[in-house]
Coordinates of C-alpha atoms in Angstrom, one line a residue:
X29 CA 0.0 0.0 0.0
X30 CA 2.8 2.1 0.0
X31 CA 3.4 5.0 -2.5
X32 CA 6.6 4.9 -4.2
X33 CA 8.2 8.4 -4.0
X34 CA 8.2 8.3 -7.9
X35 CA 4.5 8.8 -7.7
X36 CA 4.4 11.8 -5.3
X37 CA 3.6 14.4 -8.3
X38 CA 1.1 12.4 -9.7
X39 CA -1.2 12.1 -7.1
X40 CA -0.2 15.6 -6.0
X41 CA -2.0 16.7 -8.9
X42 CA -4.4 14.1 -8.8
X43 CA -4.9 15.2 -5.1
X44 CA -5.9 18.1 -3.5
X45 CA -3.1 18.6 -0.7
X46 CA -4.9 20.7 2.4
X47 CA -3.0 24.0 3.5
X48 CA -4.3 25.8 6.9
X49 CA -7.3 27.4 7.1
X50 CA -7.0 30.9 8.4
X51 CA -10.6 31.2 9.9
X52 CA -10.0 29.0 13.5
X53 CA -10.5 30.0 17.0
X54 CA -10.4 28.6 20.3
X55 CA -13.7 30.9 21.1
X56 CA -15.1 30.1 17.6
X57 CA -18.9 28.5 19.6
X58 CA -18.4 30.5 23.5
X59 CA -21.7 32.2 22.4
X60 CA -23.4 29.7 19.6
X61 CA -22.4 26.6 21.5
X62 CA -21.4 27.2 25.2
X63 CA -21.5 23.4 25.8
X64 CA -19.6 22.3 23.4
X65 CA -16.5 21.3 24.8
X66 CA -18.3 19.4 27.8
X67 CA -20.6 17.3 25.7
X68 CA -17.8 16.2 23.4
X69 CA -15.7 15.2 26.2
X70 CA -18.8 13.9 28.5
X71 CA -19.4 11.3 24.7
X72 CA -15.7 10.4 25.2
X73 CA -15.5 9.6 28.8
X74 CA -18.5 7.6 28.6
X75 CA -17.6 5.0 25.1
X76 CA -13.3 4.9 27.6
X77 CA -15.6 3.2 30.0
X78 CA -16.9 0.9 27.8
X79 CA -13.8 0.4 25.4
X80 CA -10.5 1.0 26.6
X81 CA -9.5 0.8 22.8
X82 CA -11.3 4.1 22.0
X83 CA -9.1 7.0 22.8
X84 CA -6.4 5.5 19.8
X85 CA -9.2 5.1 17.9
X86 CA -10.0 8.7 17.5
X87 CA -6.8 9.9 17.7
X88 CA -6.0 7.7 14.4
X89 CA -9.6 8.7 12.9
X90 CA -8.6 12.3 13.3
X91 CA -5.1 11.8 12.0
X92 CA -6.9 9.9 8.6
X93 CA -9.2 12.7 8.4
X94 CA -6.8 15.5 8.4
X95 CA -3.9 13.9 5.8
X96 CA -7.3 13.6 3.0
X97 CA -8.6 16.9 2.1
X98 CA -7.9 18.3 5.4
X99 CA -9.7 18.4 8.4
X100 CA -13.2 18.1 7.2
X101 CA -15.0 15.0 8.7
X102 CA -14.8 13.5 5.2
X103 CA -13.5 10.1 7.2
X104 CA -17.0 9.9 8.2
X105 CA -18.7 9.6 5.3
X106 CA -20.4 6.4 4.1
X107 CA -20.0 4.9 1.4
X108 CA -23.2 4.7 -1.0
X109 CA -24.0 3.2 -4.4
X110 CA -21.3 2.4 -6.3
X111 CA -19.0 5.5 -4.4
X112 CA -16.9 4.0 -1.7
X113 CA -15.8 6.2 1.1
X114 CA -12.8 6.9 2.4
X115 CA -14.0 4.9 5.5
X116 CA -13.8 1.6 3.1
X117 CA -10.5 2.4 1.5
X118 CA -8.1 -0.1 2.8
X119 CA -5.8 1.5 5.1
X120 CA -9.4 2.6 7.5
X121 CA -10.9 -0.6 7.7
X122 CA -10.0 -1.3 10.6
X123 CA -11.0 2.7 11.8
X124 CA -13.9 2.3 14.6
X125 CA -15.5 4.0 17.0
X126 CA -17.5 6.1 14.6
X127 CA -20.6 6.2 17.3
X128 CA -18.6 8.5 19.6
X129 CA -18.8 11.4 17.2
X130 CA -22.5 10.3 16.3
X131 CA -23.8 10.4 20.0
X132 CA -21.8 13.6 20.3
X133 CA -23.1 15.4 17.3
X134 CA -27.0 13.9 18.5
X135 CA -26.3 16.1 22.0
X136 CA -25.3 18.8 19.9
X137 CA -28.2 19.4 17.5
X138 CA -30.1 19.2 21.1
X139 CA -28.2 21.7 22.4
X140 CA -27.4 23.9 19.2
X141 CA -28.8 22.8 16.2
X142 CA -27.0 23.6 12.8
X143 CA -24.2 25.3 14.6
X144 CA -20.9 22.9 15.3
X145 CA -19.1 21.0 12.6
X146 CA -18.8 17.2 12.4
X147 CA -14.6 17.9 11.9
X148 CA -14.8 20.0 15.0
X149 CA -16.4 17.2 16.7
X150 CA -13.7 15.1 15.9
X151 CA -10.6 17.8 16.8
X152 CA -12.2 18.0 20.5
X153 CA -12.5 14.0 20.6
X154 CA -9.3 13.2 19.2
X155 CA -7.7 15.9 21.8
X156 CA -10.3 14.5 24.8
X157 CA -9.1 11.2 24.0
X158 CA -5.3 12.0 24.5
X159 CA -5.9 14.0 28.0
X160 CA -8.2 11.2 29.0
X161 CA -5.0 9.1 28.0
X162 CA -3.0 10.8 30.9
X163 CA -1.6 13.0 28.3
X164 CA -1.5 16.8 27.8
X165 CA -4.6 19.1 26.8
X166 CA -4.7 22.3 25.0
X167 CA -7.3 24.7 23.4
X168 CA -8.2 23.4 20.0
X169 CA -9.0 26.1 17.1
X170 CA -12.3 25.7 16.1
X171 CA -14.1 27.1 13.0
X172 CA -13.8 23.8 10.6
X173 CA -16.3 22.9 8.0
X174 CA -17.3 19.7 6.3
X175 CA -16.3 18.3 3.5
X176 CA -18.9 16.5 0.8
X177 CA -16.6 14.4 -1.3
X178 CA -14.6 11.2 0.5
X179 CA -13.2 8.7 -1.9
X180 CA -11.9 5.5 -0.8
X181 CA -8.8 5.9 -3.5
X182 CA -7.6 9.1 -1.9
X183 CA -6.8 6.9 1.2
X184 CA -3.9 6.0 -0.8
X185 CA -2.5 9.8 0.2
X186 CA -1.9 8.2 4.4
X187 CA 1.4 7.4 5.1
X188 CA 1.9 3.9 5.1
X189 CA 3.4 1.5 8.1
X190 CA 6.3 0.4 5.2
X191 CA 7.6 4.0 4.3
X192 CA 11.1 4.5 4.7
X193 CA 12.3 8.3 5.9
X194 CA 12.4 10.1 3.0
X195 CA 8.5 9.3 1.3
X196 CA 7.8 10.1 5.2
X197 CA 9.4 13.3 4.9
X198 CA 7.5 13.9 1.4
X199 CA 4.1 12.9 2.2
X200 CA 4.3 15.4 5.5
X201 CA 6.0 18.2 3.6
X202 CA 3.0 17.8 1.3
X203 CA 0.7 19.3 3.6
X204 CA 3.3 22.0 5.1
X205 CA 4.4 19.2 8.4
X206 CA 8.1 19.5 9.1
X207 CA 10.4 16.8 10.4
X208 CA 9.5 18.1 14.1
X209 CA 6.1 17.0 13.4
X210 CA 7.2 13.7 11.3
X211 CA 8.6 12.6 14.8
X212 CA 6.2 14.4 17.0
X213 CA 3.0 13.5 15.8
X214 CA 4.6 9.1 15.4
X215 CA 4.6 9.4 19.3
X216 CA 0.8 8.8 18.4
X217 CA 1.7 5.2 18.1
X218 CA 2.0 5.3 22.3
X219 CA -1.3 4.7 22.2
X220 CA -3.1 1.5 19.7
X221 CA -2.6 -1.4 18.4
X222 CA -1.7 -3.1 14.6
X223 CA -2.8 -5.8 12.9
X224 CA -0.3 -8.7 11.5
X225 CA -0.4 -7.4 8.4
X226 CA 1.1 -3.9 9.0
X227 CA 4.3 -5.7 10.1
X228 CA 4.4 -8.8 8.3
X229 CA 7.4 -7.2 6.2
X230 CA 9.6 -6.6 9.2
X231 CA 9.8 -10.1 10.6
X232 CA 8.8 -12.6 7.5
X233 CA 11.0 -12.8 4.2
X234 CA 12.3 -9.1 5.4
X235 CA 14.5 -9.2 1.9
X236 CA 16.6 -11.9 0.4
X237 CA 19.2 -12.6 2.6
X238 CA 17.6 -12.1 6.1
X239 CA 14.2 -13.3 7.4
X240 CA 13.5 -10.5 10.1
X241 CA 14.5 -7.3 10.2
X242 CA 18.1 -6.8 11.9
X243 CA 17.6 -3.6 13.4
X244 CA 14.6 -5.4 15.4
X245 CA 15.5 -6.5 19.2
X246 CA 16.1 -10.1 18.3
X247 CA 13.8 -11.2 21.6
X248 CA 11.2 -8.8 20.6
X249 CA 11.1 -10.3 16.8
X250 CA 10.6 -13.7 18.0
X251 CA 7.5 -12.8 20.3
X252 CA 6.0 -10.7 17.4
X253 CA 6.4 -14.2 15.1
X254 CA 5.2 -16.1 17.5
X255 CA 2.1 -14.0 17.4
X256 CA 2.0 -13.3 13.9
X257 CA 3.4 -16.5 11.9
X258 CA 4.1 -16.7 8.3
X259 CA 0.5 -17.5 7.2
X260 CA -1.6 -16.2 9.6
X261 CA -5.4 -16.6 10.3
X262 CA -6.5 -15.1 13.6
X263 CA -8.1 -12.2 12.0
X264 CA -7.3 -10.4 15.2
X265 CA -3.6 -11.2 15.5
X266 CA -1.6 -8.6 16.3
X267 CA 0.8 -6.2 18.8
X268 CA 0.1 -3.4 21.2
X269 CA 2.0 0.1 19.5
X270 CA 3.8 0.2 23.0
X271 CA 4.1 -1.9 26.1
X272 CA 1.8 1.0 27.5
X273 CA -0.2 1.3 24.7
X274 CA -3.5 2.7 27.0
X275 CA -1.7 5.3 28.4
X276 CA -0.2 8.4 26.7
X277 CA 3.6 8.3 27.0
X278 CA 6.7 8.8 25.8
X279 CA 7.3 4.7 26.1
X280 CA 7.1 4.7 22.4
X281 CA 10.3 6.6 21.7
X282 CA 12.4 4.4 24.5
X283 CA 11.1 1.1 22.7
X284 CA 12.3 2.7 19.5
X285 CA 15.8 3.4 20.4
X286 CA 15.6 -0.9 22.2
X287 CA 14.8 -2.1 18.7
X288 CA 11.2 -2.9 19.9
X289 CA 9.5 -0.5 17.3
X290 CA 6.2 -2.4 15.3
X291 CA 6.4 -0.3 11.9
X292 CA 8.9 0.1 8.9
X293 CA 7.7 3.7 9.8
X294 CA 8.8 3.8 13.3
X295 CA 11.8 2.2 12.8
X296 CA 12.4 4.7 9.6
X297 CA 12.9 7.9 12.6
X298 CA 16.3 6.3 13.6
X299 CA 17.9 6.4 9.5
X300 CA 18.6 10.3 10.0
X301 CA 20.4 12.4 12.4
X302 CA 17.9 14.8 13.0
X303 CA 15.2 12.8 13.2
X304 CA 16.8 10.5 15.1
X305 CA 18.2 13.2 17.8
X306 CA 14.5 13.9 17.9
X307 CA 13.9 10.6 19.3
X308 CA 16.3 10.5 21.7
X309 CA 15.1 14.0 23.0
X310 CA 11.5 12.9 23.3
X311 CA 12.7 9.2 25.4
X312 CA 14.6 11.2 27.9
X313 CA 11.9 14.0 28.6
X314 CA 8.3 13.2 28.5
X315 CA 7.7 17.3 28.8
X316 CA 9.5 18.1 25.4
X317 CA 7.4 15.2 23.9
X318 CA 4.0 16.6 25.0
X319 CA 5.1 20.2 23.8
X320 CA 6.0 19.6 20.8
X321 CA 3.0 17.0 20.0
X322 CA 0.5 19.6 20.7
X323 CA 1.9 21.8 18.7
X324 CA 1.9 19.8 16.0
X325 CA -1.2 18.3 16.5
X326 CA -2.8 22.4 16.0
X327 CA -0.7 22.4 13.2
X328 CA -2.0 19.3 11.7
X329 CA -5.5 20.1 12.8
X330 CA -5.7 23.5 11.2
X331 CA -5.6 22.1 7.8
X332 CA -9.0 22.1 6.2
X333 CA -11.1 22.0 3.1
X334 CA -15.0 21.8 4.1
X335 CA -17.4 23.9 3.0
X336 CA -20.4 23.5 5.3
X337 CA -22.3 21.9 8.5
X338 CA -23.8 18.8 8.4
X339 CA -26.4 17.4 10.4
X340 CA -25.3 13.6 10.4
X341 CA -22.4 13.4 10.4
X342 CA -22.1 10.0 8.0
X343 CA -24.4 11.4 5.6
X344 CA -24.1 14.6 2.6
X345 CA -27.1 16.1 2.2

């Protein structure tokens, strides 16, 4: 699923590529939608309860949404007739928790009808989700609008688990995300989980001479095979993003530097000096981690392309 670098002009003018949008502020619904911020967060607390899996969840929904025609709820779109959504592309099958934003956006059309965006929904749940997390908070711009057109082959635009530094670098740079945010925003991966089949390359028929991937911890490797062998069948099957993986830490970057990274992606943030250095600065200090991923989380949030407000979220009216 990955895109060869080769490709990168094609689909950038095949592809819209998001830039900021200039209208966002924190106090965008203090007088239209007082609530706002308490109902999205009260929808959140309540599905953590219920499904310790959530908060990665929407931080990964919100990250999908935002790399596709910018921040515009476009990820929630369903499919219908012969148009498949973004939702059904194959890197977000596995995307869930939908509901959360649907029983936040039904409080909201209670509470303020017409008034808050579906992508603003999801900002405030993906940032929820993190502080819920134990991780940091901050005041999230507001102001978004929804998209009407999500396209399952535009999924092909996400940075895949088997890109190497430099298409990383490229597909961020694409939508104005420097190699502060590259590393930054990866530290997502404290929280989640991955299927077999986004790591199957590192520790299965890695290339011709070696089986698994040498720069993998060799004790590490052999749990992962053990759970994921050759042909496997447990739908299901899988690894944990970080041996803390509900909790929102900088355990991620310490694994990384041990060899005990999941992706080709992950382990891609140790081929550079700088973004390697990075790394290393965001294992030894949990504080310089949470700065810089909040501010590259408004960064990457303030990118946007919608045009309106929909009333269900799922559906274009």
């Amino acid at each position: 699923m990955a895109v060869v670098v080769a490709l990168a002009f094609v689909f950038l003018v095949m592809f819209p590529v998001p830039s900021p949008v200039r209208a966002l502020s924190s106090n965008y619904y203090d007088h239209t939608c007082p609530h706002l911020e308490s109902i999205v967060a009260s929808a959140v607390k309540k599905a953590m309860s219920n499904d310790k899996t959530v908060p990665a969840a929407l931080l990964r929904m919100h990250f999908h949404d935002c790399f596709i025609r910018g921040c515009d709820a476009s990820v929630l779109l369903n499919s219908k007739g012969k148009n498949k959504a973004e939702k059904d592309g194959p890197p977000n099958i596995s995307l869930h928790a939908f509901y959360v934003i649907d029983e936040a956006k039904k409080a909201l059309e209670t509470s303020c009808p017409g008034v808050v965006s579906c992508a603003d929904i999801l900002a405030l749940a993906a940032r929820d989700a993190v502080f819920l997390s134990g991780g940091p908070t901050w005041d999230v711009p507001k102001g978004r609008k929804d998209g009407r057109i999500s396209l399952a082959t535009e999924t092909r635009q996400l940075p895949a688990p088997t890109f190497n530094i430099s298409q990383l670098q490229q597909n961020f740079a694409q939508r104005g995300l420097t190699i502060e945010d590259l590393v930054a925003l990866s530290g997502g991966h404290t929280l989640g989980f991955s299927h077999c089949s986004s790591f199957q390359n590192r520790i299965h028929k890695f290339n011709a001479t070696v089986d698994v991937d040498p720069t993998m911890q060799p004790s590490f490797a052999a749990k992962l095979r053990s759970v994921c062998p050759a042909h496997n069948k447990a739908k299901n099957a899988g690894s944990p993003l970080d041996s803390s993986n509900l909790v929102f830490d900088n355990a991620y970057y310490k694994l990384l530097l041990q060899g005990k990274s999941i992706f080709s992606s992950d382990q891609a943030l140790l081929t550079t000096p700088k973004t390697k250095a990075l790394v290393s600065k965001f294992a030894s200090s949990q504080e310089a981690f949470e700065k810089a991923f909040v501010t590259s989380m408004i960064k990457m949030s303030s990118l946007s392309g919608g045009q309106e407000i929909r009333l269900d979220c799922r559906v274009v009216r």
